Short mmCIF file of C-alpha atoms in Angstrom, two decimals:
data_model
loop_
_atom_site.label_atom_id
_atom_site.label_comp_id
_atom_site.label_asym_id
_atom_site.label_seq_id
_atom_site.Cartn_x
_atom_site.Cartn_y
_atom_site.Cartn_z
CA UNK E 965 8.81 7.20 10.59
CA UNK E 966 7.53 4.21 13.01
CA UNK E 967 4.46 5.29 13.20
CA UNK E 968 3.84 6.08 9.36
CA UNK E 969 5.59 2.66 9.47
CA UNK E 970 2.64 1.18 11.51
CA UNK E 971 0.03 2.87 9.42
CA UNK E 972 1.69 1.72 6.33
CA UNK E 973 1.47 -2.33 7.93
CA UNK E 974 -2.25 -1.85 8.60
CA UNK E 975 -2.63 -0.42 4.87
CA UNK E 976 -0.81 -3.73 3.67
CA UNK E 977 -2.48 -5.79 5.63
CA UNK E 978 -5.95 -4.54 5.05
CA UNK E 979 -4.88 -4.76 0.84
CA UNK E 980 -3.91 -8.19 1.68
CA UNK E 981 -7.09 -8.87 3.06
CA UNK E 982 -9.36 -7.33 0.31
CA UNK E 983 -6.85 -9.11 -2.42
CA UNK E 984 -7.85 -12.77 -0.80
CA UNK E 985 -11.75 -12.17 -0.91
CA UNK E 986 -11.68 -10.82 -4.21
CA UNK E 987 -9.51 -14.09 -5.48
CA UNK E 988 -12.20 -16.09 -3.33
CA UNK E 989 -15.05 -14.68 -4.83
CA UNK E 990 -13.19 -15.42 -8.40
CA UNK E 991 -12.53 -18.92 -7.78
CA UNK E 992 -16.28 -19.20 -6.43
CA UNK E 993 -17.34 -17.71 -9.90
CA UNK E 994 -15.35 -20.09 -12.10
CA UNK E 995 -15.48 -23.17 -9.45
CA UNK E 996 -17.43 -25.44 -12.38
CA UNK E 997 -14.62 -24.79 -14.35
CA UNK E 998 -11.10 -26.35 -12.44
CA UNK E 999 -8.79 -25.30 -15.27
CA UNK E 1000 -9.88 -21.82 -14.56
CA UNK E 1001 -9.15 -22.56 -10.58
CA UNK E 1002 -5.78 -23.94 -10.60
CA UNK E 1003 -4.23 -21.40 -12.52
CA UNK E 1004 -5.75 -18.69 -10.93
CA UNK E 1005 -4.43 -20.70 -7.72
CA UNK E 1006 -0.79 -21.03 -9.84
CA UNK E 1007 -1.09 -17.42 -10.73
CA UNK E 1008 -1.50 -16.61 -6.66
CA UNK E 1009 1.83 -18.72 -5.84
CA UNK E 1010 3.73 -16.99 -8.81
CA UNK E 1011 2.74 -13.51 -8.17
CA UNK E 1012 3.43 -13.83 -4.04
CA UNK E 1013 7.27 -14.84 -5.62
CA UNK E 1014 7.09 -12.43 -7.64
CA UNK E 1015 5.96 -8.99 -5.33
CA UNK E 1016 9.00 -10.89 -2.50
CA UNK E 1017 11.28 -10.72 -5.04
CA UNK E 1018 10.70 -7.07 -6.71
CA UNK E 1019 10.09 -5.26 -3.01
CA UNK E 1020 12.73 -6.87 -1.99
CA UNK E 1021 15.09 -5.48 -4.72
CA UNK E 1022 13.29 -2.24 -3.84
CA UNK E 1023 14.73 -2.69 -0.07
CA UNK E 1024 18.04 -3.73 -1.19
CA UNK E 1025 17.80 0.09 -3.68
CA UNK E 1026 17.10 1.99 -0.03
CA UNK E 1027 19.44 -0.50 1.85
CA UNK E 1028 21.93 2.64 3.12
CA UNK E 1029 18.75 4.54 4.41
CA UNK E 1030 16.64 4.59 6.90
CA UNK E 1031 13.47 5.38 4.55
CA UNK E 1032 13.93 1.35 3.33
CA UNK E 1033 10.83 0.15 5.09
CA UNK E 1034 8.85 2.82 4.27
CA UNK E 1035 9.68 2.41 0.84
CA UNK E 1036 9.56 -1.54 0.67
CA UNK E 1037 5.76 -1.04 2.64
CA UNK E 1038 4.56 1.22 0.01
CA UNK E 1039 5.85 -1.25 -2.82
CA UNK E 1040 3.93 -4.11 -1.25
CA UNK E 1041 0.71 -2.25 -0.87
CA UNK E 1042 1.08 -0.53 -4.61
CA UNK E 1043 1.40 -4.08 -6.01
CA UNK E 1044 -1.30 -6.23 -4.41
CA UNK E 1045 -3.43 -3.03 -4.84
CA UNK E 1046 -3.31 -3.07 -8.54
CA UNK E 1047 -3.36 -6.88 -7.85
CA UNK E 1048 -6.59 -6.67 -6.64
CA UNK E 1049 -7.10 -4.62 -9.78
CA UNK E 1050 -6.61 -7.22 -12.19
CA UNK E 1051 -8.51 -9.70 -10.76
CA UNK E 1052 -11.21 -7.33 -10.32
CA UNK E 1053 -11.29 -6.44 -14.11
CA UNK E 1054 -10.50 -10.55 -15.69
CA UNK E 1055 -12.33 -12.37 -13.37
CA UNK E 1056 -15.61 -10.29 -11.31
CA UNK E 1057 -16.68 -8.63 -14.44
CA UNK E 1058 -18.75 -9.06 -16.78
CA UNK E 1059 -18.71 -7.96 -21.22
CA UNK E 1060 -22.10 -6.71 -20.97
CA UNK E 1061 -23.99 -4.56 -18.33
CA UNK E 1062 -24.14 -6.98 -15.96
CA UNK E 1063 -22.99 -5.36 -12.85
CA UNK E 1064 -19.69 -7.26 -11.11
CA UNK E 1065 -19.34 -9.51 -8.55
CA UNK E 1066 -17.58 -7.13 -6.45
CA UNK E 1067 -17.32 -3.88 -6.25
CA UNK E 1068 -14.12 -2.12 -8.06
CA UNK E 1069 -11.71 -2.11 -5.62
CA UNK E 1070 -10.48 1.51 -4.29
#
């Protein structure tokens, strides 16, 4: 378990990582228009409370075993991936055939 643990970190962490360029590039893209910014910045704050506070009901669900981690890890990663997702879809893309900003995230 430790070391799908560890793998499971790096997985979150790299997520992490492609969620905060993908929000960058977004606020780059709509940076003439600040409305646009500070609610995507809002929507950042809100949504780190928010995936805390739901993995961390999914921890307290495997509190008795020793599988918790694992299964708070893989809630973390599942969230900012589809995250990532979202942003992708509302924000880098575009209503005609005008390829995105980014890439769709995998």
């Amino acid at each position: 378990v430790d070391t799908l643990g560890h793998l499971l970190a790096l997985l979150v962490t790299a997520a992490d990582e492609q969620l905060s360029g993908y929000l960058q590039a977004a606020l780059q893209r709509y940076s003439d228009d600040p409305a646009v910014v500070d609610l995507l910045q809002e929507s950042r704050n809100a949504w780190m409370n928010y995936r805390k506070t739901y993995c961390d009901a999914v921890y307290q669900q495997w509190s008795g075993g020793s599988i918790r981690g694992i299964m708070t890890g893989s809630c973390v990663l599942q969230l900012t991936q589809q995250r990532t997702l979202q942003i992708w879809a509302d924000f880098l893309t575009y209503m005609d055939s005008t390829p995105p900003v980014l890439p769709k995230p995998e």
